[in-house]
Amino acid sequence: MGRELQKKKNRSSIPKVKHKPKSKRVNPLGNAIIAANWDSKQTLTQNYSRLGLASRLNAATGGTEKKISSTSTAGTLSITSALPTTIAPQTARVERDADGKIIKVIHSHTKKANPLNDPLNELESGDEDEGEDDAMGGFEGFEDEKNEVVRQLEEQALRVAEKKPRKQSVREQEWCQRLSEKWGEDYKNMVKDR
């Protein structure tokens, strides 16, 4: 009797209801840093965006609004003669004489004169230090503002876990003792012994 019903269920176009196992659900409070900064009144996506994390690794498919930028594209294309108010910290090599006085300051990469703010000026070939530029070479003034939570998580990821020395169990010690008593220092035969 049951066999005919099973065949009928298999032929049916209505699929079986498959429940997702709750044990596979990701626990966002698994990390202590995230748990300390978690707001239970907000959704997972809201919490992650507030903490500076990505809730989805793939590109957004909709449902999120982009923040309106205060600057327009016309402002970036216009020629400005105003000097920057702050200068980003940079590294340079200093040559000194025997007395310790600075003779010459050698910057890692000097910018070419660009009075028209032409973005293509930096991409021209024939640079001496062409191999030294990284992928973000054109964005020197860009400073990455990191959230405090993101900084703590990066520090935690960089910390290397201490390796604990392996300890033999009592049974393993007895087994090794028996092998050494039986074979002495004949390791080739000791390996073959089961």
Tab-separated table of C-alpha atoms in Angstrom, residues 70-139:
chain	number	residue	atom	x	y	z
A	70	SER	CA	28.334	66.261	-0.798
A	71	THR	CA	30.733	66.811	-3.700
A	72	SER	CA	29.562	66.672	-7.273
A	73	THR	CA	31.492	65.384	-10.278
A	74	ALA	CA	31.793	68.929	-11.630
A	75	GLY	CA	33.801	69.886	-8.536
A	76	THR	CA	36.373	67.158	-9.130
A	77	LEU	CA	36.892	68.197	-12.750
A	78	SER	CA	37.352	71.891	-12.040
A	79	ILE	CA	40.796	73.434	-11.701
A	80	THR	CA	41.505	74.576	-8.175
A	81	SER	CA	44.454	76.665	-7.110
A	82	ALA	CA	43.897	76.306	-3.364
A	83	LEU	CA	46.680	74.589	-1.464
A	84	PRO	CA	45.802	71.734	0.864
A	85	THR	CA	45.444	72.745	4.515
A	86	THR	CA	46.933	69.507	5.848
A	87	ILE	CA	49.788	67.436	4.531
A	88	ALA	CA	49.720	63.673	4.923
A	89	PRO	CA	52.773	62.250	6.732
A	90	GLN	CA	55.370	60.831	4.367
A	91	THR	CA	58.711	59.067	4.666
A	92	ALA	CA	61.938	60.286	3.138
A	93	ARG	CA	65.631	59.378	3.212
A	94	VAL	CA	68.033	61.961	4.640
A	95	GLU	CA	71.710	62.307	3.703
A	96	ARG	CA	73.959	63.855	6.359
A	97	ASP	CA	77.554	65.039	6.378
A	98	ALA	CA	80.232	64.041	8.919
A	99	ASP	CA	79.008	66.668	11.417
A	100	GLY	CA	75.449	65.336	11.250
A	101	LYS	CA	73.967	68.242	9.306
A	102	ILE	CA	71.323	67.435	6.708
A	103	ILE	CA	72.692	67.771	3.180
A	104	LYS	CA	69.900	66.336	1.054
A	105	VAL	CA	66.355	65.015	1.567
A	106	ILE	CA	65.419	62.247	-0.878
A	107	HIS	CA	61.700	61.523	-1.123
A	108	SER	CA	60.568	58.016	-2.038
A	109	HIS	CA	58.653	59.353	-5.022
A	110	THR	CA	58.387	62.966	-6.052
A	111	LYS	CA	55.290	64.134	-7.847
A	112	LYS	CA	55.625	65.729	-11.256
A	113	ALA	CA	54.479	69.287	-11.701
A	114	ASN	CA	50.779	69.156	-12.514
A	115	PRO	CA	49.376	72.730	-12.603
A	116	LEU	CA	46.187	71.691	-14.431
A	117	ASN	CA	45.377	68.818	-12.037
A	118	ASP	CA	45.380	66.412	-14.972
A	119	PRO	CA	44.666	62.883	-13.627
A	120	LEU	CA	46.314	61.324	-16.706
A	121	ASN	CA	49.604	63.061	-15.904
A	122	GLU	CA	50.428	60.395	-13.300
A	123	LEU	CA	49.725	57.552	-15.720
A	124	GLU	CA	52.232	58.651	-18.361
A	125	SER	CA	54.939	56.128	-19.159
A	126	GLY	CA	58.634	56.833	-18.729
A	127	ASP	CA	58.622	57.135	-14.951
A	128	GLU	CA	61.901	56.316	-13.238
A	129	ASP	CA	60.228	54.691	-10.259
A	130	GLU	CA	57.583	52.850	-12.259
A	131	GLY	CA	58.053	49.563	-10.382
A	132	GLU	CA	57.699	51.162	-6.953
A	133	ASP	CA	54.149	52.455	-7.417
A	134	ASP	CA	51.465	50.329	-5.857
A	135	ALA	CA	47.924	49.906	-7.138
A	136	MET	CA	46.682	52.945	-5.202
A	137	GLY	CA	49.562	55.232	-6.235
A	138	GLY	CA	47.259	57.905	-7.609
A	139	PHE	CA	45.393	58.270	-4.316
